[in-house]
Coordinates of C-alpha atoms in Angstrom, one line a residue:
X1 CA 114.1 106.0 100.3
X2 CA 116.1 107.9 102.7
X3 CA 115.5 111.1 100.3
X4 CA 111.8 110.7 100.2
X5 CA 111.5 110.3 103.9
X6 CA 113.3 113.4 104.4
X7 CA 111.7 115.3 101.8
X8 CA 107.9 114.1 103.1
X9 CA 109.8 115.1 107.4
X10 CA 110.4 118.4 106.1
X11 CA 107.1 119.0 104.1
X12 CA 105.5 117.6 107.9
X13 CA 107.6 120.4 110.0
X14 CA 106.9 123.2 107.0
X15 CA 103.3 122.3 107.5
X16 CA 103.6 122.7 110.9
X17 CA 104.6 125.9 111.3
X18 CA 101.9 127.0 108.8
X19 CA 99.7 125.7 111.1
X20 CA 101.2 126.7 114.7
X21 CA 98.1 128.9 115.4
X22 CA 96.0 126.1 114.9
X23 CA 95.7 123.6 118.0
X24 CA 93.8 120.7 116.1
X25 CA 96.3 120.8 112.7
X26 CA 99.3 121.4 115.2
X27 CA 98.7 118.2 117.1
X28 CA 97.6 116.2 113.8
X29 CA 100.8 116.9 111.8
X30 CA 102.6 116.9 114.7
X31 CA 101.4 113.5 115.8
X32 CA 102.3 112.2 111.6
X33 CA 105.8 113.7 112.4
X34 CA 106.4 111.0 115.9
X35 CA 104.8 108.6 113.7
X36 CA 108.5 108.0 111.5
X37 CA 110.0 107.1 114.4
X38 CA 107.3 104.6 115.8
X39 CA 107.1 100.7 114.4
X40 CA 104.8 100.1 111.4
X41 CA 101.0 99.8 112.2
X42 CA 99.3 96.8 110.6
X43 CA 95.4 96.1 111.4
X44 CA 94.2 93.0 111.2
X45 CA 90.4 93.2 109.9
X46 CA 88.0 90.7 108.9
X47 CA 84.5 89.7 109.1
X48 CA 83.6 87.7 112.6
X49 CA 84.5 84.8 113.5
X50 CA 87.3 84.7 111.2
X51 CA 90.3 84.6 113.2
X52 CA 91.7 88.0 113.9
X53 CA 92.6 87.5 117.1
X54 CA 93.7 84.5 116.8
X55 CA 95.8 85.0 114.1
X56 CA 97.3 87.8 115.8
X57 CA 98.1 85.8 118.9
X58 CA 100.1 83.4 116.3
X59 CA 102.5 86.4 115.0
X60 CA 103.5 87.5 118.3
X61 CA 103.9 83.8 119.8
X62 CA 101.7 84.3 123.1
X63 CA 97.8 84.5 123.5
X64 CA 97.4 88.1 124.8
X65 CA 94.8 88.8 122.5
X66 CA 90.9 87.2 123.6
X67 CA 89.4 85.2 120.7
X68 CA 86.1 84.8 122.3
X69 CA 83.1 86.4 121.9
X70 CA 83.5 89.2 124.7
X71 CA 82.9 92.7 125.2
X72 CA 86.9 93.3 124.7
X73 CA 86.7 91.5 120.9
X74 CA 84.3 94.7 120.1
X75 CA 86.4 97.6 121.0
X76 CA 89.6 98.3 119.0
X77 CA 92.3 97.0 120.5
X78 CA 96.3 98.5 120.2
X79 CA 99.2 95.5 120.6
X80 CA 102.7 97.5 121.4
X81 CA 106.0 96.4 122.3
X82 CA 106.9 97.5 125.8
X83 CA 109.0 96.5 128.5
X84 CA 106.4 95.5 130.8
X85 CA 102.9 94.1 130.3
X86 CA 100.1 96.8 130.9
X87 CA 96.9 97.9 129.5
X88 CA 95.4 101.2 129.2
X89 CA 91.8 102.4 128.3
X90 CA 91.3 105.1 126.5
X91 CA 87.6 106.8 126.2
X92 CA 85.7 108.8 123.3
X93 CA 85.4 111.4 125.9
X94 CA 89.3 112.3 125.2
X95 CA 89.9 111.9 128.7
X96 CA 93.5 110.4 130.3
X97 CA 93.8 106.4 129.8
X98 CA 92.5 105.0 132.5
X99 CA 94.8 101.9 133.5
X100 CA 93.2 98.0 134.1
X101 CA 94.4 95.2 135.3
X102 CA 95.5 92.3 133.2
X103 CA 94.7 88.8 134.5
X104 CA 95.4 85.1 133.1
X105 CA 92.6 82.4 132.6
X106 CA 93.6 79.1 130.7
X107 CA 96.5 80.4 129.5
X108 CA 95.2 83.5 127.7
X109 CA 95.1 87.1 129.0
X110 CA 91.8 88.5 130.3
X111 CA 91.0 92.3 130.6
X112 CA 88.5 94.0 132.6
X113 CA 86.9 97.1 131.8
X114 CA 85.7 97.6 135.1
X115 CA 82.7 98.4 134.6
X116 CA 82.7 100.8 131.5
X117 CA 80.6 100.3 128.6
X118 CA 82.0 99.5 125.4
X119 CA 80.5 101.9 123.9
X120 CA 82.3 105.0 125.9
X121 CA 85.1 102.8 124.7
X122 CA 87.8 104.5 122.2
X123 CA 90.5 101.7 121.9
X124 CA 92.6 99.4 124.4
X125 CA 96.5 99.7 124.3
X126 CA 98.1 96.6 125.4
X127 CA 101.5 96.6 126.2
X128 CA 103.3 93.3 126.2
X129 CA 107.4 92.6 125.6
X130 CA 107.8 90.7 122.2
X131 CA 110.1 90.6 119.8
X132 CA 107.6 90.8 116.9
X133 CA 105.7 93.9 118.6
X134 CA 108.9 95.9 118.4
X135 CA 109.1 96.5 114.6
X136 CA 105.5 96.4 114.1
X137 CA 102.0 97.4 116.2
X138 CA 99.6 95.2 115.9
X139 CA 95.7 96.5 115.9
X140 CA 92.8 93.8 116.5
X141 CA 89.7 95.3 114.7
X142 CA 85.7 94.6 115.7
X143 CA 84.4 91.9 113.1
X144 CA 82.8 94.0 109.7
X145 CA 79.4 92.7 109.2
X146 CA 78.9 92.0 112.6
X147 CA 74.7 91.6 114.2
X148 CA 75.8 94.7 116.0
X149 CA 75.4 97.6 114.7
X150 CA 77.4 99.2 117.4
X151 CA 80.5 96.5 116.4
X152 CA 80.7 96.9 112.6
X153 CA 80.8 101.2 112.9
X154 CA 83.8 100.7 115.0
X155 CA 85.4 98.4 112.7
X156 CA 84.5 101.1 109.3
X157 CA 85.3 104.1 111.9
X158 CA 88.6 102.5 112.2
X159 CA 89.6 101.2 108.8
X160 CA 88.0 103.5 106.5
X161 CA 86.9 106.7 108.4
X162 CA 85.1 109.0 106.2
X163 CA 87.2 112.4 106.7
X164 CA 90.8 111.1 107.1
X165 CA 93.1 108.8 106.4
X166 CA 93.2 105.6 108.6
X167 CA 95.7 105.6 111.5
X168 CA 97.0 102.2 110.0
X169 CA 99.8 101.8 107.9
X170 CA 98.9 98.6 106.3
X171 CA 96.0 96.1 106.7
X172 CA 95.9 92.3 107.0
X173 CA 92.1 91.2 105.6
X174 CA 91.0 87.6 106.8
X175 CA 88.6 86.2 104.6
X176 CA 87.6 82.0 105.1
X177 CA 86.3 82.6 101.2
X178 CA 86.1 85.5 99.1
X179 CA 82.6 86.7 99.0
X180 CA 81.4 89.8 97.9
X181 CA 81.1 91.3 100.7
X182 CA 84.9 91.2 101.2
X183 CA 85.6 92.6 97.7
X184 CA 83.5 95.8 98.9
X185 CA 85.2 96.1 101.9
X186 CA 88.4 95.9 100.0
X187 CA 87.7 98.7 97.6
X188 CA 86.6 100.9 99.9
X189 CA 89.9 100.4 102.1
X190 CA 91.2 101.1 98.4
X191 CA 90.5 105.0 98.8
X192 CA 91.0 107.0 95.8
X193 CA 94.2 109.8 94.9
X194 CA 97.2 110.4 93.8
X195 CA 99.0 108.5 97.0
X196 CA 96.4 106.1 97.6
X197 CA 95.4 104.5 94.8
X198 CA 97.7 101.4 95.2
X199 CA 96.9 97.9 97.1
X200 CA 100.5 98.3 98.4
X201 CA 99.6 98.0 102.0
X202 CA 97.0 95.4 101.8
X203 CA 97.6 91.4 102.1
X204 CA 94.5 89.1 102.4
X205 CA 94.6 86.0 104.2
X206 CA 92.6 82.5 103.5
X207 CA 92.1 82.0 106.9
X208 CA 91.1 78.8 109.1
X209 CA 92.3 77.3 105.9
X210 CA 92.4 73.8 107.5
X211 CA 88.4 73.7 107.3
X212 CA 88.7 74.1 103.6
X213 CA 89.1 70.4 103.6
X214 CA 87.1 69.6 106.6
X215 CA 90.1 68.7 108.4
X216 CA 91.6 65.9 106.1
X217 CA 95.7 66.4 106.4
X218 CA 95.5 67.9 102.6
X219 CA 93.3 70.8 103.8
X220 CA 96.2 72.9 103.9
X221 CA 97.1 71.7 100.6
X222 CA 94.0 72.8 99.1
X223 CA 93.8 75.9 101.1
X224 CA 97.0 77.0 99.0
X225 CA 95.9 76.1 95.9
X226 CA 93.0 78.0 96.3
X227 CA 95.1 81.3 97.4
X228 CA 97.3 80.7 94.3
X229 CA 93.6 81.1 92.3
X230 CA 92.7 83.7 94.0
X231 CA 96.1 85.7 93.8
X232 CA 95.7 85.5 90.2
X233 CA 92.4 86.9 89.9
X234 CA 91.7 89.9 88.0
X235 CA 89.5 91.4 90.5
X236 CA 91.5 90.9 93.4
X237 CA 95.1 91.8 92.2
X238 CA 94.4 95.4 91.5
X239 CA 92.8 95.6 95.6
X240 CA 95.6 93.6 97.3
X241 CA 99.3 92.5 97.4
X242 CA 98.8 89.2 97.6
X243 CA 96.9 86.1 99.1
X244 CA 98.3 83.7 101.7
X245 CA 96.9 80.5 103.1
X246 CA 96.9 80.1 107.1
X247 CA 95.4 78.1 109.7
X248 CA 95.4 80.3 112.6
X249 CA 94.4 78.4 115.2
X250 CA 97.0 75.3 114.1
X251 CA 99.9 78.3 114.1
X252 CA 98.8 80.1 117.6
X253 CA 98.2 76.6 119.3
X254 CA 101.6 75.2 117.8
X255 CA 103.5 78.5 119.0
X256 CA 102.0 78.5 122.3
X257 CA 102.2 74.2 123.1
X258 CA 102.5 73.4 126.5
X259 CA 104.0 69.9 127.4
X260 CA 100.9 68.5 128.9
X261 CA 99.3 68.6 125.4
X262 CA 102.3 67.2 123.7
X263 CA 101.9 64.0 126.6
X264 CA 98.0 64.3 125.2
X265 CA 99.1 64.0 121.5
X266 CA 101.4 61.2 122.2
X267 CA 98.8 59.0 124.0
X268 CA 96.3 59.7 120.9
X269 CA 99.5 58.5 118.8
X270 CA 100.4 55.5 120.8
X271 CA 96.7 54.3 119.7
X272 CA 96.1 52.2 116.7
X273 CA 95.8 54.2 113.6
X274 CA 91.9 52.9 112.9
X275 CA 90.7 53.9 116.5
X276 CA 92.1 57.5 116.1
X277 CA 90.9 58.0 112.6
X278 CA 87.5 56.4 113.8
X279 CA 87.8 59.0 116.9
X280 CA 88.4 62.5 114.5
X281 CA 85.4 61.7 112.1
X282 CA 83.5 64.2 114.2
X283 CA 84.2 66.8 116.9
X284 CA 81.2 65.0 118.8
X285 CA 82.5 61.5 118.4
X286 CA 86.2 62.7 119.7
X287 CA 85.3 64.7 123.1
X288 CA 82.4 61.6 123.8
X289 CA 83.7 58.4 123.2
X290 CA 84.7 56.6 125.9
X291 CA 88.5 56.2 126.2
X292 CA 91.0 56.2 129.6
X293 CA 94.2 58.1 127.9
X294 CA 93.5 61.0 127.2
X295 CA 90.2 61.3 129.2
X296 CA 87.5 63.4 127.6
X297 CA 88.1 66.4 128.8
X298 CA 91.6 66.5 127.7
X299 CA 90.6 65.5 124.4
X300 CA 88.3 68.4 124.8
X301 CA 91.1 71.1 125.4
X302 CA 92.8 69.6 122.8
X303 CA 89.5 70.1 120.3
X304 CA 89.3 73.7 121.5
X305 CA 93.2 74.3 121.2
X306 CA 94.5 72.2 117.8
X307 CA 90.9 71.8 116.0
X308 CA 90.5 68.2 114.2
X309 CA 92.9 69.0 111.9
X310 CA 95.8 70.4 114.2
X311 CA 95.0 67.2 116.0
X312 CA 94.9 64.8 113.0
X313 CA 98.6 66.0 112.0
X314 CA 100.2 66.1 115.5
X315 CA 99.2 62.8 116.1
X316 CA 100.1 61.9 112.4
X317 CA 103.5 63.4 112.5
X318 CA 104.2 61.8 116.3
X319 CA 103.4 58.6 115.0
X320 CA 105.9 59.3 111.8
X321 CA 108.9 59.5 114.3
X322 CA 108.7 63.6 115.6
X323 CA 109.7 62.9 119.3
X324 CA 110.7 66.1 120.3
X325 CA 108.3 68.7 121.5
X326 CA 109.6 71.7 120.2
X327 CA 110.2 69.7 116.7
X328 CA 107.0 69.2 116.9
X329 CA 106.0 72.8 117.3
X330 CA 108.4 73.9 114.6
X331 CA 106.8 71.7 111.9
X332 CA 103.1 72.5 113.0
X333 CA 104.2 75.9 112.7
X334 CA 105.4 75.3 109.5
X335 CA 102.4 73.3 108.4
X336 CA 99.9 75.9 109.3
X337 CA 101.4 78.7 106.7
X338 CA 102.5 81.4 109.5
X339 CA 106.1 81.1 108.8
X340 CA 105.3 81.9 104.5
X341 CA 102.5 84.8 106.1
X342 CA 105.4 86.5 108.4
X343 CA 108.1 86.0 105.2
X344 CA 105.2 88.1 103.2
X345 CA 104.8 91.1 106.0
X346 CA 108.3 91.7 106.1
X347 CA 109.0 91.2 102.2
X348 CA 105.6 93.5 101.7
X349 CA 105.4 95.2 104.8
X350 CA 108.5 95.9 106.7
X351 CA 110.7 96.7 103.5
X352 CA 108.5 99.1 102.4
X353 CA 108.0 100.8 106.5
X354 CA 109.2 104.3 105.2
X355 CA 107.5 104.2 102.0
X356 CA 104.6 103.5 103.6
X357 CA 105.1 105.8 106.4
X358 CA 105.4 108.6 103.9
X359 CA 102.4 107.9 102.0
X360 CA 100.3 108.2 105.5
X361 CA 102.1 111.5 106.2
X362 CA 101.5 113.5 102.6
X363 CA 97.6 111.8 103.8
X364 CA 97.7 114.2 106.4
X365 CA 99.5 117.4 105.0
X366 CA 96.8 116.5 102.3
X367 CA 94.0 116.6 105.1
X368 CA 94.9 119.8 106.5
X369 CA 95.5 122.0 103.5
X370 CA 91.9 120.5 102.4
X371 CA 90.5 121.0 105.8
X372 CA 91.6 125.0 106.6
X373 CA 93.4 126.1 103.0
X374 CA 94.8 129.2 103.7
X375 CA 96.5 131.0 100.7
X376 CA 99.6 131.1 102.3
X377 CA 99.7 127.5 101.6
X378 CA 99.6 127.1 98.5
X379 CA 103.3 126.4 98.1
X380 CA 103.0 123.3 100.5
X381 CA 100.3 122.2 98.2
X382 CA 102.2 121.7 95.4
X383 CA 105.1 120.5 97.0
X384 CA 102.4 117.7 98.4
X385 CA 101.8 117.2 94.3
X386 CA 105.4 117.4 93.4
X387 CA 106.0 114.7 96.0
X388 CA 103.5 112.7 94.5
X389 CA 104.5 113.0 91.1
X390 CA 108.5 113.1 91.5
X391 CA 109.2 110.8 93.7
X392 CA 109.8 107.3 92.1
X393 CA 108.6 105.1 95.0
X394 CA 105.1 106.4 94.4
X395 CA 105.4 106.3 90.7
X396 CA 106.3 102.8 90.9
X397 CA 103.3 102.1 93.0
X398 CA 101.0 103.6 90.6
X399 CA 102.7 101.4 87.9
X400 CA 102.4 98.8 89.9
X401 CA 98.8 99.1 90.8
X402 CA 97.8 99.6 86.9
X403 CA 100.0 96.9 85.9
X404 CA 97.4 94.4 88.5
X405 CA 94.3 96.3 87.8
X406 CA 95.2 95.8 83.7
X407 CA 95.1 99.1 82.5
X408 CA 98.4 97.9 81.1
X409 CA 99.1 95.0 78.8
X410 CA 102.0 93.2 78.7
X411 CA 102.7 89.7 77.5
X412 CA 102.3 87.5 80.4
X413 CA 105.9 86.8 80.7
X414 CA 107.1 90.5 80.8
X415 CA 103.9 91.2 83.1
X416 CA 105.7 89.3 85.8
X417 CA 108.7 90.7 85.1
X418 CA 107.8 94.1 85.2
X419 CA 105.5 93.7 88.4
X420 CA 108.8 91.9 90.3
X421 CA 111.3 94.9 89.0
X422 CA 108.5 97.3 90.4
X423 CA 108.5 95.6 94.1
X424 CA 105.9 93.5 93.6
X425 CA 107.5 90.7 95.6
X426 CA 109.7 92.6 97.5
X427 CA 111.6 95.9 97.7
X428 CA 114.7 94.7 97.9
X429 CA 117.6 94.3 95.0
X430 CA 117.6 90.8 95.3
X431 CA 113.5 90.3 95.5
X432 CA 113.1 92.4 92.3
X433 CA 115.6 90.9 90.3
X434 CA 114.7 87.5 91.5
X435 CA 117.8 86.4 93.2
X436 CA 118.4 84.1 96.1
X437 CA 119.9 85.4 99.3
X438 CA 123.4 84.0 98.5
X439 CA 123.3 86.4 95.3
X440 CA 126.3 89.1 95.7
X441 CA 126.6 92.2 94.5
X442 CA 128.5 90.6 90.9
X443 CA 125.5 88.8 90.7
X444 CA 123.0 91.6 91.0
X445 CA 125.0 94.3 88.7
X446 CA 124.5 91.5 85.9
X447 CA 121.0 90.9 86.9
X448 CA 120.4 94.6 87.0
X449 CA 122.1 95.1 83.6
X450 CA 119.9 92.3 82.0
X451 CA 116.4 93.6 83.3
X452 CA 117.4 97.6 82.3
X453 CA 118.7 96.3 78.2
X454 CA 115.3 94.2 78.2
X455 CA 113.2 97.1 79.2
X456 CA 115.4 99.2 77.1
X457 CA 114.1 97.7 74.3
X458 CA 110.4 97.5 75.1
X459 CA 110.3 101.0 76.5
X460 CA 111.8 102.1 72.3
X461 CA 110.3 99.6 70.6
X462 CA 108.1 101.0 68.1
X463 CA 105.4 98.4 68.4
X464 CA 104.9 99.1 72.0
X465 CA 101.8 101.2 72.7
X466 CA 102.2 104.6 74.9
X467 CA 100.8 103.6 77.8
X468 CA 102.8 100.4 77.6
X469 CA 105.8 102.5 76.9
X470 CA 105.3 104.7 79.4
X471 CA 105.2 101.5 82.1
X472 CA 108.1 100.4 80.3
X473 CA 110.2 103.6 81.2
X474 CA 109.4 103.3 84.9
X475 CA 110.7 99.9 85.1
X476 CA 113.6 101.0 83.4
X477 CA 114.0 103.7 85.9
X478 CA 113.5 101.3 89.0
X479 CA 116.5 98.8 86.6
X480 CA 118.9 102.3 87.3
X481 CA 118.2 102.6 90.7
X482 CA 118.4 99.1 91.4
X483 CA 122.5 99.2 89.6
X484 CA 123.7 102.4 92.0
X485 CA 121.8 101.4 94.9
X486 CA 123.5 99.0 97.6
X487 CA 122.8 95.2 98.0
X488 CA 119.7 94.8 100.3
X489 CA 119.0 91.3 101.7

């Protein structure tokens, strides 16, 4: 990787001073070249109302981000790692940020945009310390399909602007069901070309998964079952990595429990089983009925913080014997599908930072030679096409999208197989080869070994078809590299 991401730096710099004379190129390749040494830049996009911001609060394990319907939820919004918490405006005009002031308000941050109208609004960059923020940015999108106009353009503007390349690395799509309207937005965030044809740096989410079954403590259950269906369908693996489960709200609410709703949850417990499960058989019938611990408008808080669900299976799981509060938190946490989401962005996502990193840089050498071609340039073209073709990261993604749209048959067993070998679950040694973390390097040579004589065969054997063959001898080709490179956990 280290080869590719030099070769794809130099191409950048190259470019650059092709391009010196030129103030708008200059500062666009320029900007692609500081990119390398910046965390990866996921968005999280979704139609409204399906969790973005919430989901986004969950991952960094503090509610900076507003989840209700405010002016701040329409305006792109910029989550970075920083040593102090801040927030800067910055306007379409191009003018300086403009700094605001962030406040607190029930436990969640509040910005005010003083007065300035959203839509003389370019983005808001939030700076808050976190752990999580330090290897990757987080962006909070406007909901697509939103009633306003105004809303949805910003989201499209954003995600899939017409004449460039989108200034996101990767993409995190929350759908509560997959309609059709998701599978469009999908394929057109699925842009076309030699880099970009590849669902690489996409992951959709089944999000507020615990509605799936109307709050019953198997909603999660089904939820997964459900992704699993999804993953597997025909449509949908050639447009994304994969599909993950997640109640949100249970996962930010469980990250970010304060003791007074832990007290709240053990009164509800102390109860007798009947009256609470009489109490959660509506939303109505659990904030209204009358009842002195916990009063009604703590059970209110608790409705707007846990849902029915997150409060069916704290008070559940209380009752069961979990005494401690931040045992509590842990097993919500693990309940609600963030901890199996966060294992997926780093397996799909952080493993693959330079790769991906490259692929938006050859976007914009791409975008400038297509913008002002010059015929100076034409050498920089086809090192942009050598790139593309040479390089066997972005051959394996090709593979690997082909393999998941079906243009190539294998049987179902090698299928797998070939799709792990290319990265499908993972870029590491051990994730291709399907290993455990405890697997050494004696381990992996044999492993490595095993997969390159197996594809070996297929790519020679004369009853394999050329385009099959042709997959074959790219797995192979990933089987070497995987036997010289080091062991990556």
């Amino acid at each position: 990787m280290s080869t590719l991401t030099d070769q794809v730096r130099g191409l950048l710099r190259r470019t650059l001073d092709a391009y010196g004379d030129s103030p708008q190129a200059a500062s666009w390749l320029r900007h692609h070249l500081e990119r390398f040494d910046e965390p990866l830049r996921v968005a999280i996009a979704g139609k409204v109302k399906a969790g973005k911001s919430t989901l986004l609060n969950a991952l960094v394990g503090e509610r900076i981000a507003p989840t209700d319907a405010g002016e701040c939820t329409r305006i792109v919004t910029w989550y970075s790692d920083a040593p102090a918490p801040g927030v800067r405006m910055r306007m379409r005009d191009a003018g300086p940020d403009r700094p605001l002031t962030l406040t607190r308000r029930d436990g969640a941050l509040r910005i005010d945009l003083q007065g300035a109208p959203v839509e003389a609004v370019d983005r808001l960059l939030v700076d808050w310390p976190s752990q999580h923020l330090r290897r990757t940015n987080l962006i909070d999108t406007p909901g697509i399909a939103s009633l306003s106009a105004d809303t949805s353009a910003r989201a499209g503007e954003f995600l899939t602007p017409e004449d460039a390349p989108s200034p996101a690395d990767a993409v995190v799509y929350l759908m509560r069901h997959l309609h059709a309207g998701d599978v469009r937005f999908l394929e057109s965030f699925h842009d076309r070309g030699v880099a970009r044809a590849t669902p690489v740096n996409t992951i959709a989410v089944l999000s507020r998964a615990d509605e799936i079954g109307v709050g019953r403590l198997d909603a999660l259950t089904s939820a997964r079952r459900i992704a699993r269906r999804y993953r597997g369908d025909d449509k949908l693996r050639g447009l994304c990595q994969t599909v993950v489960a997640v109640a949100g709200l249970l996962a930010e609410s469980a990250r970010t429990m304060r003791q007074d709703e832990y007290v709240a949850l053990a009164e509800l417990a102390a109860l007798p089983r009947a009256d609470v499960e009489a109490l959660l058989l509506s939303a109505d019938r659990f904030g209204r009925t009358e009842l002195d611990r916990p009063d009604a408008a703590t059970r209110v808080r608790l409705l707007e913080r846990f849902g029915l669900f997150g409060v069916r299976l704290a008070s559940t799981l209380i009752r069961q014997g979990t005494t401690d509060p931040t045992e509590l938190a842990d097993d919500l946490v693990r309940r609600s599908g963030l901890d199996e989401l966060r294992r997926v962005l780093d397996t799909q996502f952080s493993e693959r930072r330079d790769l991906l990193k490259s692929r938006s840089a050859l976007l914009a050498v791409d975008l400038v030679l297509t913008r002002e071609p010059r015929p100076a340039t034409h050498a920089l073209r086809t090192e942009v096409e050598r790139i593309l073709a040479g390089a066997h990261e972005f051959v394996e993604l090709r593979a690997l999208s082909d393999l998941r749209a079906g243009k190539v048959v294998f049987p179902p067993d090698a299928l797998a197989d070939a799709e792990r070998l290319l990265g499908g679950e993972g870029g590491s040694a051990l994730a291709r080869l399907g290993l455990d973390d405890a697997a050494g390097p004696r381990e992996v040579h044999d492993a490595a070994t095993d997969a390159l004589r197996r594809w070996r065969r297929r790519a020679e054997s004369p009853l394999t078809g050329r385009a099959s063959a042709e997959a074959a001898r790219i797995v192979v080709r990933s089987c070497e590299g995987l036997l010289v490179a080091p062991v990556s956990h």
